[in-house]
Amino acid sequence: MLLEIKDLKVKAEDKQILKGLNLSVNPGEVHAIMGPNGSGKSTLARVLSGHPGYEPNGGSVTYDGHDLLAMSPEERACEGVFMAFQYPVEIPGVNNSYFLKAALNAVRKHKGLQELDAVEFLALIREKIKLLEMDQSMLNRAVNEGFSGGEKKRNEIFQMAVLEPRLAILDETDSGLDIDALKVVANGVNALRNKDRAIIVVTHYQRLLDYIVPDFVHVLSGGLIVRSGGKELALELEAKGYR
Amino acid sequence: MSPAPTQEQTRATAQAEQLEQIANSEYKYGFTTDVEADTFEPGLNEDVVRRLSALKGEPEWLLDFRLKSYRAWLKMTEPTWHNLKIHATDYNALSYYSAPKKQKLLASMDEVDPEVRKTFEKLGIPLHEQMILAGVAVDAVFDSVSVATTFKSKLAEMGVIFCSFSEAVKDHPELVKKYLGSVVPYTDNFYATLNSAVFSDGSFVYIPKGVRCPMELSTYFRINAKNTGQFERTLIVADEGSHVSYLEGCTAPMRDENQLHAAVVELVALDSATIKYSTIQNWYPGDKNGKGGIYNFVTKRGTAHTNSKITWTQVETGSAITWKYPSCILQGDNAIGEFYSVATTNNWQQADTGTKMIHLGKNTRSTIVSKGISAGHGQNTYRGAVKIAKGATGARNYSQCDSLLIGDKCGAHTFPYLEIKNSTAKVEHEASTSKIGEDQIFYCRQRGISSEDAVNMIVSGFCKDVFRELPMEFAVEAQKLLSISLEGSVG
């Protein structure tokens, strides 16, 4: 098992958001977490990535045999936990490819691999950028600065392609995307599916799941997973709503 | 009918009389007997100025320069218009001469303070330079004297003069006499006037007509710039059509027992000459609680003649208090002035820095790029003046002042002054303030980059317009230096 969440309770700003959540994820699986607004979906994504401001106050999260909650955000990243942000932040003045090189080399260093030099890195990203149908010029712009909503989301999945995580969490990746951009992003994600990599897709709408077909669908409500099922559960929710 | 003298005037007259008495009285210590003394007793008076000048064997005209400066200084008060909190300095508690100390040589790098060693390593300073900077005895492999000699002979071939200020007074008095005080008059301001009275030593550069100085005047300086004292004086004269790039300072941490440093730098760019003056300032900033640290009150100014260009580039990371405004007087037509600055304040550091661009000639142009970074409780003020004189037809200025805040206890302030007396002038000013957000840092961390590396990356990006103006090797060091000075600024 890659990720095991047991009875997880999480507080944010003095509010109990997650109230005893259980979830198990195996390598190669794609899990969709759905639920109404305010159910705790994004809290789950953030707590797994180590976002400050979320205070676990019960339960446990085991990732590849380690206590995930005891790890710093950068340790988690280096161990292969990746989050595609709902609202990727802009970092003016920092070149996009420079940023990604620093990230990749931090991960490689952690794994005991040799850091890539500029030439090797460039060859790698030229290959990966095709996957997301992104323009090369985006590599030389500042991180997310002036990017459209769609470009930001593509850039997130592009980073995922380069960093090759073992557990990817996509937080509302479909929000703000038109249908063409959604297809490109979904194709990118599908190309990254493999037997060793698990993906958790957090989404409000079924739409994304037409393109990224999950193995499991979970309904989060009131801080708990209230239903789990196969991909057909998403269609049922679409038809009947969350109630 | 003249009005009755005010109390102040009466006091000033009494003081002047007293001064005259002292000046005319016989020098009671004699001019030669006191030479063996290492350090003057604290206190400043005309006698001290005379002894200082005598000790250095200075000519009469230089003593006169010092004396008239001293007399002017007596009538001045410390400026208070800055945005700084300064503990008062008792100028009579300072000693105004200290013989260059022979540092006790250490046997090996192992004897050097581990903190200092760590910084050297982080900066990537070559080992032999580390040893010289730390005062470790060096073996024959690297003999700084021979390096310096080779360097000097190469410069001498081209007629370039590069020596200490004292040597210049002895060997090239006509040049020093002609240009000393020509850019920063002895009456300029409290600190510059004090410097004019009691300056210890410094550097002198002269580049002859049409000569392009074959090397950065830097490496040599870095190793040899010790013991210039707290009142440093620099004079650089670039004759017609010449070109020089000069680097002052050192990325290695500079500690000094003197709290007050008041330097004066004068640049003269004659017709069609280019002077590029780069500074990396890393004086001791005080500890984390704001104790100790150097007060750096510097007057830097250049006069740019027709078709000439002066570029000031500075990276200020050190000192408890920085007060400096490297300026350009664009006197000749088509003269260009540039100012690129990065000033960092962390912990309890304060900086009030900027520039003055004074456009007198026609079609003069100036560019100001100022980047202020505040962290901890640091306070960073940009203060800049752009003056376009009546005759400066077609003058242009572009100013950009950006502030970056790290944390919520620091401050950034911008005071631009514009004085435009010619309607054809074009003056643009842009300013921005941004903050390194926790969300940016978290984003980096989620990609595997540590908080400190994230801050460094963002800060480097913020400063790159300035760093690219620095000589190559120093740009790299400056970047590292910046990251060291911001260490611990994020939790």
XYZ file of C-alpha atoms in Angstrom:
734
model
C 0.000 0.000 0.000
C 1.312 3.461 -0.893
C -0.932 5.654 1.213
C -3.018 4.734 4.217
C -5.136 7.352 5.965
C -6.682 6.193 9.235
C -9.286 8.083 11.202
C -7.744 11.428 10.178
C -8.979 14.498 12.016
C -7.862 17.955 10.927
C -8.547 21.431 12.267
C -8.127 24.716 10.438
C -8.742 28.088 12.032
C -10.286 26.386 15.058
C -12.778 24.530 12.944
C -12.831 20.772 12.809
C -12.864 20.070 9.061
C -11.937 16.408 8.738
C -13.607 14.241 11.350
C -12.135 10.769 11.031
C -11.362 10.091 7.392
C -10.198 6.686 6.124
C -8.648 6.049 2.722
C -6.262 3.490 1.274
C -4.458 3.968 -2.019
C -2.332 1.385 -3.830
C 0.315 2.116 -6.465
C -1.181 2.413 -9.937
C -4.635 3.421 -8.717
C -6.536 6.586 -9.523
C -8.931 7.745 -6.806
C -11.426 10.527 -7.267
C -12.546 12.481 -4.213
C -15.823 14.249 -4.848
C -18.128 16.193 -2.659
C -20.028 19.426 -2.192
C -18.318 22.718 -1.400
C -17.017 22.889 2.135
C -16.933 19.113 2.589
C -13.166 19.120 3.243
C -11.821 18.051 -0.175
C -9.218 20.753 -0.473
C -8.317 20.381 3.196
C -7.465 16.757 2.534
C -5.298 17.692 -0.431
C -3.480 20.394 1.527
C -2.926 18.313 4.607
C -1.341 15.586 2.495
C 1.023 18.099 0.906
C 1.996 19.584 4.283
C 0.393 23.001 3.947
C 0.896 25.061 7.107
C -2.293 26.229 8.737
C -3.846 22.786 8.913
C -3.560 21.069 12.210
C -4.026 17.297 12.328
C -5.495 16.431 15.709
C -6.133 12.738 15.437
C -5.517 9.680 13.332
C -2.559 8.853 11.115
C -1.287 9.034 7.550
C 1.235 6.448 6.442
C 3.020 6.961 3.139
C 5.265 4.195 1.875
C 5.769 3.067 5.466
C 6.616 6.565 6.777
C 4.589 8.825 9.040
C 3.674 11.424 6.427
C 2.438 13.996 8.930
C 5.868 14.105 10.588
C 7.567 15.083 7.320
C 8.200 18.646 6.122
C 6.581 19.694 2.837
C 9.921 19.514 1.016
C 10.667 16.050 2.402
C 7.285 14.872 1.164
C 8.007 16.362 -2.243
C 11.395 14.691 -2.374
C 9.800 11.383 -1.392
C 7.449 11.695 -4.357
C 4.336 13.487 -3.100
C 3.210 16.061 -5.634
C 0.316 18.457 -5.469
C -1.109 20.206 -8.512
C -2.448 23.392 -6.945
C -5.935 24.711 -7.438
C -4.516 28.236 -7.558
C -0.851 28.040 -8.611
C 0.980 31.033 -7.192
C 2.957 33.490 -9.295
C 6.645 33.991 -8.496
C 7.820 37.124 -10.305
C 11.471 37.294 -11.295
C 12.027 33.534 -11.066
C 12.419 31.851 -14.408
C 10.055 28.901 -14.921
C 12.680 26.468 -16.164
C 15.178 27.594 -13.532
C 12.578 26.914 -10.876
C 11.840 23.482 -12.245
C 15.524 22.624 -12.482
C 15.995 23.583 -8.835
C 13.026 21.407 -7.891
C 14.130 18.429 -9.949
C 17.669 18.593 -8.658
C 16.443 18.849 -5.060
C 14.459 15.653 -5.607
C 17.348 13.917 -7.372
C 19.782 14.920 -4.668
C 17.453 13.505 -2.046
C 17.344 10.215 -3.935
C 21.125 10.116 -4.141
C 21.095 10.711 -7.904
C 23.425 13.059 -9.675
C 22.018 16.516 -10.349
C 21.280 17.261 -13.989
C 23.322 19.907 -15.712
C 21.756 22.571 -17.900
C 22.097 20.601 -21.134
C 20.626 17.355 -19.769
C 17.827 19.269 -18.116
C 16.933 21.157 -21.272
C 16.760 17.914 -23.261
C 14.432 16.467 -20.625
C 12.005 19.366 -20.480
C 11.875 19.765 -24.263
C 10.615 16.194 -24.334
C 8.110 16.615 -21.505
C 6.658 19.900 -22.666
C 5.260 18.255 -25.793
C 2.985 16.207 -23.579
C 1.129 19.328 -22.480
C 1.170 21.046 -25.885
C 2.794 24.036 -24.259
C 4.810 26.664 -26.041
C 8.569 26.567 -25.389
C 8.470 30.270 -24.570
C 6.631 29.467 -21.335
C 9.844 27.984 -20.004
C 11.512 31.371 -20.084
C 8.763 33.313 -18.413
C 8.577 33.855 -14.669
C 6.812 31.071 -12.766
C 3.086 31.402 -13.531
C 3.415 35.166 -13.928
C 0.852 36.472 -16.362
C -0.206 32.922 -17.232
C -3.865 32.392 -18.082
C -5.842 30.028 -15.857
C -5.398 27.251 -18.398
C -1.661 27.873 -18.777
C -1.206 27.680 -15.025
C -2.920 24.313 -14.829
C -0.921 22.972 -17.745
C 2.231 24.192 -16.092
C 1.302 22.208 -12.968
C 0.914 18.972 -14.910
C 4.091 19.770 -16.832
C 5.920 20.004 -13.515
C 4.386 16.683 -12.511
C 5.673 15.146 -15.744
C 9.190 16.371 -14.995
C 9.242 15.493 -11.291
C 7.677 12.035 -11.756
C 6.024 11.700 -8.358
C 4.753 8.447 -6.862
C 1.669 10.103 -5.433
C 0.075 12.995 -7.281
C -2.782 14.974 -5.797
C -4.697 17.086 -8.296
C -6.653 19.745 -6.429
C -9.593 20.972 -8.557
C -7.398 20.841 -11.629
C -10.445 21.254 -13.848
C -11.592 24.541 -12.332
C -11.254 27.450 -14.717
C -10.505 25.274 -17.745
C -12.441 25.351 -20.980
C -13.144 22.040 -22.660
C -10.106 22.119 -24.959
C -7.717 22.921 -22.175
C -9.372 20.290 -20.015
C -8.687 17.642 -22.662
C -5.045 18.649 -22.957
C -4.552 18.530 -19.201
C -6.385 15.208 -18.908
C -4.338 13.693 -21.742
C -1.214 14.827 -19.953
C -2.346 13.170 -16.733
C -3.361 9.964 -18.525
C 0.046 9.753 -20.172
C 1.548 9.823 -16.679
C -0.559 6.959 -15.355
C 1.435 3.840 -14.705
C 1.507 0.866 -12.368
C 3.781 2.520 -9.816
C 2.110 5.893 -9.606
C -1.038 6.675 -7.653
C -3.194 9.714 -8.393
C -5.808 11.360 -6.203
C -8.120 13.614 -8.171
C -10.051 16.110 -6.060
C -12.933 17.555 -7.996
C -16.323 19.062 -7.607
C -17.630 18.023 -11.028
C -17.894 14.742 -12.825
C -16.738 16.396 -16.057
C -13.018 15.814 -15.443
C -13.655 12.129 -14.761
C -14.913 11.664 -18.322
C -11.333 12.216 -19.349
C -9.382 10.940 -16.372
C -11.265 7.756 -15.633
C -10.808 6.781 -11.965
C -10.563 3.335 -10.485
C -12.391 4.446 -7.346
C -14.712 7.288 -6.471
C -15.241 8.521 -2.908
C -17.813 10.966 -1.676
C -16.627 13.311 1.024
C -19.244 15.000 3.120
C -19.058 16.675 6.503
C -15.411 15.695 6.935
C -15.954 11.978 6.327
C -15.972 9.646 3.359
C -19.632 8.694 3.218
C -19.641 6.517 0.095
C -17.114 4.732 -2.047
C -17.526 2.937 -5.328
C -16.282 2.497 -8.867
C -16.349 5.065 -11.694
C -20.106 4.624 -12.129
C -20.630 6.320 -8.757
C -19.493 9.583 -10.315
C -22.169 9.335 -12.986
C -24.796 8.633 -10.373
C -23.725 11.695 -8.413
C -23.867 13.766 -11.562
C -27.437 12.666 -12.151
C -28.752 12.826 -8.590
C -26.543 15.396 -6.903
C -24.768 14.914 -3.589
C -27.895 14.566 -1.460
C 23.107 99.707 10.202
C 24.002 96.182 11.173
C 21.843 94.261 13.589
C 23.200 93.324 16.989
C 24.948 89.964 16.935
C 22.834 87.064 18.117
C 23.984 84.816 20.885
C 24.956 82.168 18.396
C 27.064 84.502 16.358
C 28.839 85.665 19.481
C 29.574 82.083 20.392
C 30.837 81.330 16.923
C 33.129 84.330 17.006
C 34.500 83.296 20.377
C 35.075 79.839 19.056
C 36.827 81.128 15.973
C 39.102 83.264 18.095
C 39.910 80.353 20.256
C 40.713 78.312 17.179
C 42.962 80.954 15.847
C 44.811 81.005 19.115
C 45.339 77.291 18.945
C 46.373 77.496 15.348
C 48.941 80.128 16.086
C 50.238 78.603 19.247
C 53.335 76.566 19.022
C 52.762 72.916 18.428
C 53.476 71.668 21.871
C 54.069 68.035 20.961
C 56.568 68.983 18.308
C 56.357 67.591 14.842
C 58.656 64.659 15.117
C 58.743 63.415 18.642
C 55.363 61.848 18.663
C 55.766 59.687 15.606
C 56.373 56.526 17.528
C 52.935 56.747 19.074
C 50.656 54.094 17.626
C 47.356 55.708 18.326
C 46.290 59.235 19.127
C 44.485 59.813 22.400
C 40.772 60.385 21.864
C 39.611 63.846 20.948
C 39.450 66.157 17.999
C 40.905 69.628 17.798
C 43.063 71.586 15.417
C 46.148 70.241 17.043
C 45.104 66.695 16.258
C 44.567 67.638 12.610
C 48.051 69.166 12.451
C 49.671 66.163 14.076
C 47.889 63.815 11.733
C 49.042 65.743 8.691
C 52.576 66.012 10.008
C 52.747 62.328 10.774
C 51.879 61.597 7.174
C 54.437 64.127 5.981
C 51.854 66.068 4.036
C 52.517 69.270 2.108
C 51.247 72.606 3.331
C 48.305 72.810 0.893
C 46.890 69.565 2.191
C 47.203 70.660 5.785
C 45.349 73.826 4.794
C 42.628 71.728 3.191
C 42.291 69.735 6.390
C 42.269 72.789 8.610
C 39.672 74.721 6.676
C 37.551 71.562 6.629
C 37.908 71.183 10.358
C 36.922 74.799 10.949
C 33.903 74.388 8.688
C 32.951 71.192 10.464
C 32.876 72.920 13.836
C 30.018 75.035 12.579
C 28.028 72.110 11.234
C 25.566 69.753 12.862
C 24.713 66.177 12.027
C 21.942 65.836 9.469
C 18.570 64.774 10.836
C 16.480 64.610 7.672
C 17.125 60.907 7.193
C 14.805 58.120 8.183
C 17.225 56.543 10.643
C 17.466 56.011 14.370
C 21.036 56.795 15.300
C 22.705 56.806 18.693
C 24.621 60.036 19.077
C 28.333 59.830 18.400
C 30.714 61.611 20.744
C 33.310 62.848 18.269
C 35.678 63.694 21.093
C 35.672 60.117 22.263
C 37.141 58.887 18.975
C 40.783 58.565 18.164
C 41.730 60.098 14.825
C 44.905 58.300 14.069
C 45.930 54.741 14.453
C 49.041 53.334 12.837
C 48.334 50.388 10.550
C 48.464 47.455 12.888
C 50.669 44.517 12.151
C 48.224 41.674 12.458
C 49.533 38.746 14.389
C 49.770 35.988 11.839
C 47.975 32.765 12.579
C 49.724 29.496 11.909
C 46.911 27.889 9.945
C 43.253 28.206 8.950
C 42.390 26.024 11.955
C 43.019 29.002 14.192
C 40.500 31.181 12.382
C 37.109 31.744 13.972
C 34.891 28.898 12.698
C 32.056 31.357 11.956
C 34.325 33.364 9.684
C 35.588 30.195 8.034
C 32.042 29.066 7.387
C 31.232 32.333 5.663
C 34.346 32.121 3.503
C 33.362 28.657 2.433
C 29.828 29.690 1.616
C 31.151 32.564 -0.450
C 33.503 30.254 -2.267
C 36.542 32.459 -1.743
C 39.720 30.681 -2.891
C 41.753 29.283 -0.014
C 44.811 31.456 -0.521
C 42.647 34.574 -0.443
C 40.872 33.275 2.630
C 44.214 32.959 4.349
C 45.218 36.483 3.506
C 41.887 37.896 4.575
C 41.962 36.012 7.839
C 45.566 36.880 8.499
C 47.082 33.446 8.173
C 50.740 33.207 7.229
C 50.914 32.187 3.575
C 53.601 30.010 2.096
C 55.626 30.731 -1.006
C 52.994 29.292 -3.327
C 50.980 32.438 -3.121
C 52.993 35.497 -2.497
C 50.714 38.485 -2.477
C 53.593 40.917 -2.806
C 54.762 39.438 -6.087
C 51.220 39.321 -7.453
C 50.770 42.950 -6.548
C 54.064 43.843 -8.191
C 53.216 42.143 -11.474
C 49.900 43.890 -11.400
C 51.429 47.274 -10.801
C 54.010 46.987 -13.520
C 51.362 46.088 -16.059
C 49.349 49.143 -15.089
C 52.406 51.370 -15.068
C 53.163 50.362 -18.655
C 49.897 51.968 -19.676
C 50.456 54.998 -17.502
C 47.695 54.076 -15.097
C 48.253 55.291 -11.570
C 46.702 53.137 -8.895
C 48.032 53.627 -5.414
C 47.117 54.554 -1.874
C 45.967 58.085 -1.292
C 49.043 58.846 0.812
C 51.367 57.665 -1.935
C 49.500 59.796 -4.440
C 49.974 62.854 -2.256
C 53.719 62.192 -2.299
C 54.168 61.076 -5.913
C 51.430 62.923 -7.806
C 50.653 66.003 -5.725
C 49.622 68.081 -8.753
C 46.803 65.658 -9.623
C 45.588 65.311 -6.063
C 45.694 69.043 -5.512
C 43.764 69.716 -8.691
C 40.933 67.282 -8.040
C 40.669 66.796 -4.259
C 37.456 68.431 -3.125
C 36.507 69.324 -6.685
C 33.471 67.049 -6.644
C 32.692 66.905 -2.941
C 33.640 70.336 -1.588
C 35.048 70.417 1.905
C 31.906 72.200 3.072
C 29.592 69.592 1.596
C 28.034 67.925 4.599
C 28.809 67.055 8.189
C 30.394 63.654 7.513
C 32.207 64.619 4.308
C 33.610 67.688 6.008
C 34.775 65.611 8.955
C 36.398 63.228 6.509
C 38.108 66.121 4.726
C 39.656 67.163 8.012
C 40.814 63.803 9.285
C 40.827 61.277 6.425
C 43.235 58.469 7.096
C 43.989 56.931 3.735
C 42.327 55.411 0.741
C 42.885 54.937 -2.941
C 43.853 57.060 -5.876
C 43.387 56.211 -9.529
C 44.348 58.134 -12.625
C 43.724 56.825 -16.113
C 45.537 58.787 -18.817
C 43.900 60.084 -21.983
C 42.495 57.447 -24.267
C 43.592 54.533 -22.091
C 41.315 51.646 -21.435
C 42.378 50.210 -18.086
C 43.304 46.616 -18.917
C 41.830 45.044 -15.790
C 39.201 45.482 -13.172
C 40.818 47.396 -10.351
C 39.521 44.892 -7.890
C 41.373 41.701 -7.032
C 44.424 43.535 -5.921
C 42.291 45.885 -3.936
C 40.380 43.139 -2.221
C 43.505 41.737 -0.683
C 45.154 45.007 0.094
C 42.299 47.119 1.281
C 42.871 46.421 4.947
C 43.636 49.127 7.439
C 42.443 52.048 5.399
C 40.902 53.333 8.578
C 37.553 54.729 9.375
C 37.836 57.908 7.306
C 38.622 56.601 3.886
C 39.221 58.864 0.919
C 39.061 57.780 -2.689
C 39.712 59.861 -5.770
C 39.390 58.516 -9.294
C 40.209 60.650 -12.298
C 39.524 59.310 -15.780
C 41.101 61.552 -18.348
C 39.553 62.229 -21.768
C 38.390 59.153 -23.622
C 39.607 56.727 -20.958
C 37.797 53.829 -19.377
C 38.017 52.238 -15.937
C 36.081 49.734 -13.875
C 36.733 49.854 -10.166
C 35.468 47.582 -7.447
C 35.400 48.635 -3.858
C 34.851 46.396 -0.924
C 34.763 42.800 -0.271
C 32.202 40.089 0.194
C 34.124 38.669 3.125
C 32.687 39.893 6.423
C 34.540 42.988 7.547
C 34.778 43.610 11.229
C 36.219 46.741 12.666
C 36.450 48.139 16.154
C 35.572 51.583 14.852
C 31.862 52.074 14.886
C 31.761 55.185 12.738
C 32.900 55.076 9.143
C 32.657 58.250 7.102
C 34.236 57.800 3.692
C 34.333 60.154 0.749
C 34.627 59.020 -2.849
C 35.108 61.496 -5.684
C 34.956 60.530 -9.343
C 35.950 62.783 -12.213
C 35.056 61.589 -15.701
C 36.540 64.025 -18.185
C 35.214 64.304 -21.754
C 34.178 60.966 -23.248
C 35.529 58.981 -20.290
C 33.745 56.074 -18.610
C 33.919 55.184 -14.936
C 32.194 52.128 -13.609
C 32.321 52.039 -9.834
C 31.010 48.938 -8.121
C 30.683 48.456 -4.402
C 30.031 45.436 -2.296
C 29.624 46.525 1.282
C 29.586 43.929 4.004
C 30.584 45.673 7.204
C 29.565 44.056 10.441
C 25.802 44.670 10.815
C 25.538 44.045 14.546
C 24.161 40.945 16.186
C 20.648 39.540 15.981
C 19.490 41.908 18.715
C 20.896 44.970 16.999
C 23.922 45.320 19.316
C 27.109 46.660 17.795
C 27.533 47.083 14.120
C 29.079 49.769 11.989
C 27.644 53.152 11.091
C 28.468 53.747 7.458
C 28.010 57.389 6.482
C 29.443 57.784 3.031
C 29.538 60.626 0.535
C 30.054 59.465 -3.038
C 29.763 61.691 -6.023
C 31.003 61.937 -9.568
C 31.254 64.733 -12.079
C 30.565 63.688 -15.639
C 31.883 65.932 -18.389
C 30.789 66.032 -22.042
C 29.896 62.627 -23.525
C 31.162 60.824 -20.441
C 29.479 58.153 -18.375
C 29.494 57.269 -14.700
C 27.891 54.089 -13.404
C 27.479 53.402 -9.707
C 26.557 49.854 -8.807
C 26.209 48.901 -5.178
C 25.275 45.853 -3.181
C 24.818 46.880 0.417
C 24.319 44.031 2.832
C 26.314 45.111 5.846
C 26.494 47.848 8.488
C 24.036 48.576 11.257
C 23.251 51.887 9.585
C 23.914 52.835 5.985
C 23.635 56.451 4.888
C 24.838 56.953 1.350
C 23.722 58.487 -1.916
C 26.190 57.914 -4.741
C 25.416 60.766 -7.099
C 26.224 62.131 -10.517
C 26.610 65.693 -11.586
C 25.939 65.506 -15.306
C 27.790 68.636 -16.142
C 28.693 68.167 -19.785
C 26.320 67.721 -22.691
C 25.266 64.122 -23.434
C 26.709 62.877 -20.141
C 25.198 59.690 -18.713
C 24.700 58.787 -15.077
C 23.551 55.406 -13.825
C 22.788 54.049 -10.393
C 22.041 50.400 -9.691
C 21.528 49.406 -6.107
C 20.587 46.458 -3.970
C 20.278 47.243 -0.284
C 19.390 44.573 2.228
C 18.396 45.093 5.815
C 17.861 42.158 8.128
C 17.482 41.897 11.904
C 17.762 45.515 13.154
C 19.709 47.013 10.265
C 18.719 50.378 8.827
C 19.534 51.794 5.436
C 18.751 55.199 4.000
C 20.255 55.140 0.561
C 19.659 56.289 -2.968
C 21.142 58.720 -5.400
C 21.107 62.218 -6.798
C 21.176 62.829 -10.522
C 21.849 66.445 -11.297
C 21.305 67.263 -14.952
C 23.117 70.405 -16.030
C 24.202 69.625 -19.587
C 22.001 69.219 -22.637
C 20.698 65.765 -23.558
C 22.012 64.288 -20.341
C 20.537 60.941 -19.386
C 20.246 59.094 -16.118
C 18.944 55.717 -15.019
C 18.148 54.716 -11.467
C 17.348 51.131 -10.508
C 16.999 50.585 -6.793
C 16.069 47.305 -5.138
C 15.479 47.344 -1.403
C 15.035 44.135 0.550
C 13.844 44.231 4.137
C 13.675 41.299 6.506
C 13.490 40.860 10.256
C 13.075 44.303 11.835
C 15.092 45.920 9.046
C 14.155 49.358 7.766
C 15.032 50.258 4.210
C 14.622 53.718 2.761
C 15.184 54.776 -0.816
C 15.822 58.488 -1.146
C 16.553 59.842 -4.569
C 16.653 63.228 -6.170
C 16.476 64.044 -9.855
C 17.227 67.638 -10.678
C 16.922 69.008 -14.179
C 18.468 72.442 -14.474
C 17.132 75.166 -16.715
C 19.777 74.640 -19.349
C 19.446 70.855 -19.476
C 17.397 70.739 -22.650
C 16.425 67.241 -23.712
C 17.422 65.645 -20.394
C 15.917 62.271 -19.585
C 15.638 60.219 -16.445
C 14.182 56.836 -15.730
C 13.826 55.684 -12.128
C 12.625 52.364 -10.862
C 12.417 51.668 -7.126
C 11.267 48.278 -5.982
C 10.933 47.028 -2.442
C 10.674 43.464 -1.289
C 9.497 42.624 2.196
C 10.184 39.380 4.001
C 8.065 38.986 7.109
C 5.805 41.584 8.687
C 8.075 43.460 11.109
C 10.258 45.167 8.540
C 9.659 48.334 6.580
C 10.308 49.889 3.182
C 10.074 53.587 2.438
C 10.530 55.538 -0.769
C 11.213 59.260 -1.002
C 11.680 60.435 -4.566
C 12.388 64.135 -5.073
C 12.003 65.720 -8.478
C 13.034 69.222 -9.415
C 12.498 70.026 -13.056
C 13.257 73.416 -14.488
C 13.297 72.608 -18.173
C 10.055 71.744 -19.924
C 11.702 69.507 -22.528
C 12.838 67.046 -19.859
C 11.406 63.538 -19.688
C 11.306 62.025 -16.242
C 9.766 58.666 -15.457
C 9.399 57.087 -12.065
C 8.128 53.614 -11.285
C 7.869 52.075 -7.870
C 6.610 48.808 -6.494
C 6.427 47.016 -3.185
C 5.977 43.289 -2.937
C 6.183 40.743 -0.229
C 7.518 37.235 -0.299
C 4.306 35.454 0.538
C 3.975 32.299 2.573
C 2.049 30.846 -0.332
C 5.054 31.378 -2.627
C 7.355 29.694 -0.150
C 4.960 26.818 0.312
C 4.669 26.371 -3.436
C 8.462 26.040 -3.661
C 8.607 23.656 -0.713
C 5.911 21.479 -2.246
C 8.264 21.081 -5.197
C 11.140 20.003 -2.947
C 12.883 23.377 -2.546
C 13.685 24.414 1.049
C 12.401 27.716 2.481
C 15.858 29.265 2.420
C 16.509 28.250 -1.156
C 13.071 29.542 -2.061
C 13.817 32.951 -0.528
C 17.194 33.061 -2.270
C 15.636 32.219 -5.565
C 13.000 34.921 -5.237
C 15.506 37.503 -3.991
C 17.943 36.739 -6.815
C 15.162 37.124 -9.319
C 14.245 40.433 -7.730
C 17.820 41.729 -7.933
C 18.910 40.456 -11.312
C 18.680 43.852 -13.036
C 21.335 45.100 -10.638
C 23.512 41.987 -10.507
C 23.955 42.012 -14.236
C 25.695 45.371 -13.888
C 28.375 43.913 -11.621
C 31.630 42.500 -12.926
C 31.043 38.799 -13.571
C 32.912 37.181 -10.701
C 31.443 39.577 -8.187
C 27.911 39.038 -9.402
C 28.232 35.424 -8.321
C 29.698 36.370 -4.965
C 27.125 39.092 -4.429
C 24.353 36.586 -4.924
C 25.833 34.255 -2.343
C 26.436 37.141 0.005
C 22.817 38.161 -0.229
C 21.652 34.704 0.716
C 23.983 34.671 3.710
C 22.768 38.037 4.912
C 19.162 36.885 4.694
C 19.816 33.629 6.522
C 17.226 32.968 9.158
C 14.823 35.542 7.733
C 12.136 32.932 7.213
C 10.952 30.668 9.981
